[in-house]
Each structure stands twice: as structure tokens, then as C-alpha cells.
CSV table of C-alpha atoms in Angstrom, one decimal:
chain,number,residue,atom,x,y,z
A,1,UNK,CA,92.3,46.5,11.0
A,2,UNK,CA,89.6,47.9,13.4
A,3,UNK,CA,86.2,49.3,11.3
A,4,UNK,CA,84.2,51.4,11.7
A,5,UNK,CA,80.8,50.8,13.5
A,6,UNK,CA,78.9,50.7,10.7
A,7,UNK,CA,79.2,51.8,6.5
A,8,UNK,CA,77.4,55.3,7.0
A,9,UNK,CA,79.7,57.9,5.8
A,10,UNK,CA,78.3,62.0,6.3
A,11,UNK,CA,79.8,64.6,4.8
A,12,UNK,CA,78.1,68.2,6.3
A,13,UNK,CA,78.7,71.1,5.4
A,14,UNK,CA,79.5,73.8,8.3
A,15,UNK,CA,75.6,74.7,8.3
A,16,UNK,CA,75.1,71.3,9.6
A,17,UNK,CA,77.4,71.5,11.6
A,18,UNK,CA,76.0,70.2,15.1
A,19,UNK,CA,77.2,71.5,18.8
A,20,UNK,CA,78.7,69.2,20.7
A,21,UNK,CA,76.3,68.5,23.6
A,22,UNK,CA,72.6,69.3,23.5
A,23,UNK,CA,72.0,70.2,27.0
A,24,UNK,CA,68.0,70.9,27.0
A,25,UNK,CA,66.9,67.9,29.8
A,26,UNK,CA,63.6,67.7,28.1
A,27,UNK,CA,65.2,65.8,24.7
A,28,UNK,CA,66.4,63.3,27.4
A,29,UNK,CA,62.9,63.1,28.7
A,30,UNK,CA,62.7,59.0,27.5
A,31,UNK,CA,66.1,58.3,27.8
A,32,UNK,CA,66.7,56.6,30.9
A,33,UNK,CA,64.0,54.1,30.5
A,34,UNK,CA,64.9,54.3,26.4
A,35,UNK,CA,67.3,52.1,24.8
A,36,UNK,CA,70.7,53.3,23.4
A,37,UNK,CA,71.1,51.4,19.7
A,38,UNK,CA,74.5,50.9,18.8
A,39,UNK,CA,75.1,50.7,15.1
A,40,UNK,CA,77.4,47.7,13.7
A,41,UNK,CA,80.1,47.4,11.8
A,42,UNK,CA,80.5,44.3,9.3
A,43,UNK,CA,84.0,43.3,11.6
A,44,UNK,CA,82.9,40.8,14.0
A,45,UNK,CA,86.0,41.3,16.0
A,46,UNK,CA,85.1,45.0,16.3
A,47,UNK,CA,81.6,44.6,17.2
A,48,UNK,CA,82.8,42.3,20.3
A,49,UNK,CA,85.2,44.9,21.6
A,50,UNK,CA,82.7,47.8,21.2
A,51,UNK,CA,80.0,45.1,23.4
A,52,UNK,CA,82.3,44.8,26.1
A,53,UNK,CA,82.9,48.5,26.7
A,54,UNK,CA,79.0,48.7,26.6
A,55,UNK,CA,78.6,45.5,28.8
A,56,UNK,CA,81.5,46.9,31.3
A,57,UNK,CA,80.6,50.6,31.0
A,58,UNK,CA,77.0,51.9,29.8
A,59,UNK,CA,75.2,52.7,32.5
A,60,UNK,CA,73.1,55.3,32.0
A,61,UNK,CA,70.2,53.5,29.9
A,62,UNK,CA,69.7,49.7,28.1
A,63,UNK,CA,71.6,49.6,25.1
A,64,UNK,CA,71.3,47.0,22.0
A,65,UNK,CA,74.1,46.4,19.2
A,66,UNK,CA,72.1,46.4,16.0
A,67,UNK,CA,73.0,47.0,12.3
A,68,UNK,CA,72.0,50.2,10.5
A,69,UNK,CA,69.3,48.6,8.5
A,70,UNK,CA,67.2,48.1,11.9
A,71,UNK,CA,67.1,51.9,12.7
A,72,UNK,CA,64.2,52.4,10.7
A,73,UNK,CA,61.5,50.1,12.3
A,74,UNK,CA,63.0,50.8,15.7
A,75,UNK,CA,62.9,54.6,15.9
A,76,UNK,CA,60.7,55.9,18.1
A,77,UNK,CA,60.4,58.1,21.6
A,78,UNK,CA,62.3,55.9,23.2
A,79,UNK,CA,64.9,54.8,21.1
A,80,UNK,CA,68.4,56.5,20.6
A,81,UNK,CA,71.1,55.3,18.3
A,82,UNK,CA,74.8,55.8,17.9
A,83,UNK,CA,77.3,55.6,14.8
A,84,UNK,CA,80.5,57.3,13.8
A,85,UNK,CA,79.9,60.2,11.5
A,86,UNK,CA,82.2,62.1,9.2
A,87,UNK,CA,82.0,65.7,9.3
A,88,UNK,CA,83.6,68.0,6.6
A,89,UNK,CA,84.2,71.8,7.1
A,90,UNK,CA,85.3,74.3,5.0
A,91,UNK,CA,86.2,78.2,5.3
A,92,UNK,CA,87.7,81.2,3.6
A,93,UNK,CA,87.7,84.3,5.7
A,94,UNK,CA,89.4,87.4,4.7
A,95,UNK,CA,91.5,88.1,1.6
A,96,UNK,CA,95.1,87.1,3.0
A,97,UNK,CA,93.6,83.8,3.8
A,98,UNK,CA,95.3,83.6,7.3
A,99,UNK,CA,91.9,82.1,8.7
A,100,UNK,CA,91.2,79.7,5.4
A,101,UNK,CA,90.3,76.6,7.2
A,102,UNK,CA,89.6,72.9,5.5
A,103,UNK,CA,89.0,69.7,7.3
A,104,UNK,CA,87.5,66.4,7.8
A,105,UNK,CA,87.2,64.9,11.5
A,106,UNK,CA,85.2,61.9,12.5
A,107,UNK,CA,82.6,62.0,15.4
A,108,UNK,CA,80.7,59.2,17.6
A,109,UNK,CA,77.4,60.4,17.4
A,110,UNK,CA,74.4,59.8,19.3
A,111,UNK,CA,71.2,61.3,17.0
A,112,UNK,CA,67.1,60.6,17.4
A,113,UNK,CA,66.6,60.3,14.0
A,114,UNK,CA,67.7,58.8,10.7
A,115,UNK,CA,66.3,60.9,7.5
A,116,UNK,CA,67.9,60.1,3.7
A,117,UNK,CA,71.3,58.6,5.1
A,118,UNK,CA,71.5,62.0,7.7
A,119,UNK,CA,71.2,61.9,11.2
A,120,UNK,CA,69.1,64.2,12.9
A,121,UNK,CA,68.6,65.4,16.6
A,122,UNK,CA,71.5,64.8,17.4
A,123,UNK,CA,72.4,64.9,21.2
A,124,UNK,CA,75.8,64.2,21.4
A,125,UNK,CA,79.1,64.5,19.2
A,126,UNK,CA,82.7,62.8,20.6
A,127,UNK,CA,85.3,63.5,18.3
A,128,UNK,CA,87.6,60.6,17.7
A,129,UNK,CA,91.3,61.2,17.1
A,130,UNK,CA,91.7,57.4,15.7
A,131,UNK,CA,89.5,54.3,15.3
A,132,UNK,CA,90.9,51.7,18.1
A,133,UNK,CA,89.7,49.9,21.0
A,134,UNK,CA,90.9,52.4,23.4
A,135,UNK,CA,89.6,55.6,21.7
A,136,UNK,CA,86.2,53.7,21.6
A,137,UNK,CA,86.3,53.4,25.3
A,138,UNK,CA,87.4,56.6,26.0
A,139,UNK,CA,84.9,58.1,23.2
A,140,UNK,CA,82.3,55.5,24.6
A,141,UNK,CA,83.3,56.8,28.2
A,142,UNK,CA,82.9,60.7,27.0
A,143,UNK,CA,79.8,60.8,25.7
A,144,UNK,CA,78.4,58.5,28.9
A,145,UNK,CA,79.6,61.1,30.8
A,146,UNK,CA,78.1,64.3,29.1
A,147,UNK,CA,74.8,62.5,29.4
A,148,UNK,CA,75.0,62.3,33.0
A,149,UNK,CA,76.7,66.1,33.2
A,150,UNK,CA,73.3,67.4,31.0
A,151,UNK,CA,71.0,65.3,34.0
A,152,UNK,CA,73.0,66.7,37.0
A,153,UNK,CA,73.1,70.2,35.0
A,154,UNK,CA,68.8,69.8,34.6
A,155,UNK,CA,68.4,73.0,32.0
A,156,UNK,CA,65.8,73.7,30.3
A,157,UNK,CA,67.8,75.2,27.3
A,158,UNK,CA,70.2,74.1,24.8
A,159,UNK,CA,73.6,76.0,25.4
A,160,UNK,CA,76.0,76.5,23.0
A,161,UNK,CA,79.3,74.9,23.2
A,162,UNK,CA,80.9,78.1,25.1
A,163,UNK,CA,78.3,78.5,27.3
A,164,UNK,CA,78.5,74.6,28.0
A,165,UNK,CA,82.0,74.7,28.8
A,166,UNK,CA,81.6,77.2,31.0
A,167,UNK,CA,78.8,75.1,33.1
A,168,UNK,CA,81.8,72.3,32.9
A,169,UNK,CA,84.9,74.7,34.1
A,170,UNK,CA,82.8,76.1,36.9
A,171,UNK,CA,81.6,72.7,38.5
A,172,UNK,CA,85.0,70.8,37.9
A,173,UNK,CA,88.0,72.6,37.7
A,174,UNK,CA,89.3,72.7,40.9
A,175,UNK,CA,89.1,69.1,40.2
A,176,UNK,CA,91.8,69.1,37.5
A,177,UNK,CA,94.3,70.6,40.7
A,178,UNK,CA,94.0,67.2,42.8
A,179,UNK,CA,95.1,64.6,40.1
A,180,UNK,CA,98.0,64.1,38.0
A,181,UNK,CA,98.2,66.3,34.4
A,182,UNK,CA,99.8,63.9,31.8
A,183,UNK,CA,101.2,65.6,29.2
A,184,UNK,CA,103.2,65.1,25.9
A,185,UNK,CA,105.6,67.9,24.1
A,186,UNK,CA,103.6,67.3,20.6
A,187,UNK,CA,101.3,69.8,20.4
A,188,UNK,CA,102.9,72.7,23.3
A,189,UNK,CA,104.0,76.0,22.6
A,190,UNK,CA,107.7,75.9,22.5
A,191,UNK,CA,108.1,77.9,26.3
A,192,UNK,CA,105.8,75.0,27.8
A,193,UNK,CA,107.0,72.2,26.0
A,194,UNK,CA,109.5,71.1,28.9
A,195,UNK,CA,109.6,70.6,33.0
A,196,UNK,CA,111.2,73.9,33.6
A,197,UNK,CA,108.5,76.1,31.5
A,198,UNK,CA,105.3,74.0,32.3
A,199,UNK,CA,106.4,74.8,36.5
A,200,UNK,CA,106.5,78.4,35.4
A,201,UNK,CA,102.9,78.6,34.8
A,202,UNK,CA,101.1,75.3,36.6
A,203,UNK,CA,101.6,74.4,40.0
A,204,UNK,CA,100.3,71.1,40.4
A,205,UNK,CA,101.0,67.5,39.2
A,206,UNK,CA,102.3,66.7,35.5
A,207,UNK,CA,104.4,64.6,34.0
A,208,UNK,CA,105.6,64.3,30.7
A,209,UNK,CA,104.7,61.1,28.9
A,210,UNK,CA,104.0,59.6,25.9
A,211,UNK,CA,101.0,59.1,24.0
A,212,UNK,CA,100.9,55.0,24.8
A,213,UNK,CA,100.8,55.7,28.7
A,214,UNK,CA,98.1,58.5,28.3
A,215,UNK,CA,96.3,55.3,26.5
A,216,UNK,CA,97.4,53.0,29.3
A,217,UNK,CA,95.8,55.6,31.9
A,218,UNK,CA,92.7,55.3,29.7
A,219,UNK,CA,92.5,52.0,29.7
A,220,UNK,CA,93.8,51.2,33.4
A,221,UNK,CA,90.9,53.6,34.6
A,222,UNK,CA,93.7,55.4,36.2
A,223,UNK,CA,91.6,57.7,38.5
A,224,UNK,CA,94.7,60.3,39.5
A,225,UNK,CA,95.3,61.0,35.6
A,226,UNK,CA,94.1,63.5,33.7
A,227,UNK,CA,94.9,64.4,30.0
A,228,UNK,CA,95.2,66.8,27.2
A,229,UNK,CA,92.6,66.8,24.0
A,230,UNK,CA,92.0,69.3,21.2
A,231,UNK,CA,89.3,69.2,19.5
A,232,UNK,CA,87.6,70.5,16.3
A,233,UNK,CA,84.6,72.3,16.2
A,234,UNK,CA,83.9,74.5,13.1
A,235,UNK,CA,86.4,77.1,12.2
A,236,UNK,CA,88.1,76.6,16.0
A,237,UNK,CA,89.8,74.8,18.4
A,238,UNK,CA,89.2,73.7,21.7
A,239,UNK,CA,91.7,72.4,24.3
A,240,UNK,CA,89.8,69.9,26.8
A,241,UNK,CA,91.2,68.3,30.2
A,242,UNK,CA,89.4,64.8,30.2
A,243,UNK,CA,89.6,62.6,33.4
A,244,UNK,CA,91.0,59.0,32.3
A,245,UNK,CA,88.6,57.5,34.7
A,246,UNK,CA,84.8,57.4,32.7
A,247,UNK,CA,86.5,60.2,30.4
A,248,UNK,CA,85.3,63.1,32.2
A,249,UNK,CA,85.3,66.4,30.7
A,250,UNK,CA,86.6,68.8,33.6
A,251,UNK,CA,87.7,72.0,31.7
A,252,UNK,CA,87.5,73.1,28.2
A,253,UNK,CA,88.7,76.6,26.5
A,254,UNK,CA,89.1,77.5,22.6
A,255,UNK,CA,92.3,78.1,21.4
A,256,UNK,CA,93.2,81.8,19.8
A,257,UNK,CA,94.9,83.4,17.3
A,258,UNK,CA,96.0,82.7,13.4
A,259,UNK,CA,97.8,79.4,14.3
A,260,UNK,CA,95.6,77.3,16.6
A,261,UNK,CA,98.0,74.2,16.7
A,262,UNK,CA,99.9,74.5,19.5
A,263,UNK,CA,98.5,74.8,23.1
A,264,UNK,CA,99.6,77.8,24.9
A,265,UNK,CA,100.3,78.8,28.4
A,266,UNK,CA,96.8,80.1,29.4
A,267,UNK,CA,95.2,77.0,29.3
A,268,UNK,CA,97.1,75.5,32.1
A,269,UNK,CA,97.4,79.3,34.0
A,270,UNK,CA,93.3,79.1,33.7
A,271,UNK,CA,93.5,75.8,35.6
A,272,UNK,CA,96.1,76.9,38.0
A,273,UNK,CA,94.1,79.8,39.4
């Protein structure tokens, strides 16, 4: 069974609770001629799978695969490190308890520091749905690629995730429009959830697929595809269209309403304007 990277296990309550990207250029200022750390886990196997991606993939800085009791004696300006962390949030708005909200989700993590087993400064959070080689590339992938967007973006301010998106749908979604949407009916409102009511509201290229060839597209590097991801943040939801090729975030919106589980039409009418 795959590992985790390394032992280090977070619970944080929501006030904790990091954005997803740091976008402020000047926390980046050492990081192209820094080192990346990546944090080991005690699975051999797993530790080789996670060096290839790096050995294939990183590109933005050096990076090192080192186990967690190294991060101490190695912190410094130029050093960056990156583990999976666990993240717990809990809600109760309201007295009907419509909004009441309780979950754990696990996040690839890339933080400045290491205080009393908690990370801190963190830069960058990719959610992972499952622990496997192929979510480790694309999570891997992701967070590569939010680096770069925070150095092509060159802001001098840390936006919130709203205002981030908004940076991302304005520069890329037109993108979204040229390749091919891969979808699967888990997860769609019941109108969209077929050929016939997906054409209704999206003009371009989709298919309906299955979660093993959204994988395959991942790990084919299947430039034309592009795919579906919700993700948790707080007491939301956001629905993300991530390129398969270097998992690229192209367009992200949050989800509305009392029941944010099912993806709606708006999403793909947003993309289709």
C-alpha cells in the first residue's frame, strides 16, 4: 500500500486554516536558486516513485528527498520543504443546521518553516483526493505549476483564494475552449449528467469517461485533456478545470447553495462564454 511521504499528521482547526496559494513574489524571493526538500516516507517503494516525478518533472528550483528529522538543521532562507498534511474543519452555522459542515481532507504542502510538529509559511496547499502515484504527479504537477503562475503573475500581495482564481480565469480560460473536457456523471447535477444536457449549456469538446482514463490522461501527459476537480477549502467548495498536461489550473469557481456536492450548469456556461 502506497504511504505517505512522511509520519507527520496536522490536525488545524479552521483558524489555521491556510489559502491555497500565497501569491506575494517577494516570499519567493530565494526560491529559484533555493532548494525544494521533499519529506520521506518510511516506504522505499514510495519514495522512488515520488523521485522520479521530481527527476522527470521539477523544474522550477533543485529539490532533495530527505526525511523529516533533517528539516531542522536545514531550514533556512533558501530552503523550502514539502509533506502531506491533514487538515480538519469544523462548522455549525445557523440553528437548522443546513450549513453544519465537518471534514478532514489531506493537502501536499509546501511551508518555510517547521515549529512544534506545525508547519508554517506555508506557500502552497494541493489537495489530494487519494494517496497513489498518479495523484502524486498530478498533485506534484499542480503545485509546480502555481509556482510558476505566482512568477508570471509578479504581485506584490498575497490574494485570497477568490481573488486568485480570478487572476487564473482571466489569463486562461479561453484556454479550457480549445482542448477536450473529460468528464464523469459522478458528481453532476442530474440535467448535466448526460450528452444531450451537457450540449445544452457547453459548446465545445467533452466526453464522458471514466475516472481510470481521466488518470490515464494524467499520466499520458495528454495535452488536449482537461478535467474536472472539487475541492475543499473551509466551509466551501470549489470546482477547478486542471489541464492533464503539468496539471494546470485554468479556471476555478466555488460552488453555491445548501448542497455543494453536485456541480451545476454554471460552471461549464462560465467557460462557454
Amino acid at each position: 500500500m502506497i504511504q505517505r511521504l512522511s509520519l507527520m499528521l496536522l490536525l488545524l482547526s479552521s483558524y489555521c486554516y491556510s489559502q491555497e496559494v500565497n501569491t506575494d513574489i517577494r516570499e519567493y524571493a530565494t526560491f529559484k536558486e533555493g532548494t525544494t526538500y521533499f519529506i520521506m516516507s518510511s516506504d522505499k517503494k514510495y519514495n522512488k516513485i515520488v523521485n522520479d516525478i521530481l527527476v522527470k518533472y521539477w523544474k522550477v528550483n533543485k529539490f532533495e528527498m530527505i526525511p523529516s528529522k533533517q528539516i531542522e538543521k536545514l531550514k533556512g532562507e533558501g530552503s523550502f520543504f514539502v509533506d502531506q498534511v491533514e487538515y480538519s474543519f469544523s462548522r455549525t452555522a445557523g440553528t437548522t443546521g443546513a450549513l453544519n459542515m465537518n471534514y478532514g481532507v489531506t493537502k501536499l504542502a509546501m511551508f518555510k518553516d517547521f515549529k512544534k510538529n506545525t508547519p508554517k509559511d506555508i506557500l502552497s496547499l494541493v489537495q489530494l483526493d487519494k494517496i497513489s502515484p498518479v495523484e502524486m504527479l498530478f498533485s506534484i504537477q499542480m503545485m509546480q505549476s502555481e509556482i510558476n503562475f505566482v512568477f508570471d503573475l509578479n504581485k506584490k500581495k498575497d490574494l485570497d483564494l477568490k481573488d486568485y482564481l480570478e487572476e487564473v480565469n482571466e489569463k486562461n480560460k479561453k484556454r479550457i475552449q480549445s482542448k477536450t473536457l473529460y468528464v464523469t456523471r459522478n458528481g453532476m447535477k442530474d440535467d448535466i449528467d448526460h450528452e444531450e444536457g451537457l450540449k445544452k449549456v457547453y459548446d465545445h469538446k467533452f466526453i464522458f469517461t471514466t475516472r481510470e482514463n481521466i488518470e490515464k490522461a494524467i499520466e499520458d501527459q495528454n495535452e488536449d485533456a482537461v478535467f474536472l476537480k472539487v475541492i475543499n477549502y473551509k466551509n466551501l467548495k470549489f470546482v477547478l478545470f486542471i489541464a492533464a498536461k503539468n496539471s494546470e489550473l485554468l479556471y476555478g469557481r466555488v460552488m453555491t447553495g445548501f448542497n455543494q456536492a453536485e456541480i451545476g450548469p454554471k460552471f461549464f456556461k462560465d467557460v462557454n462564454e
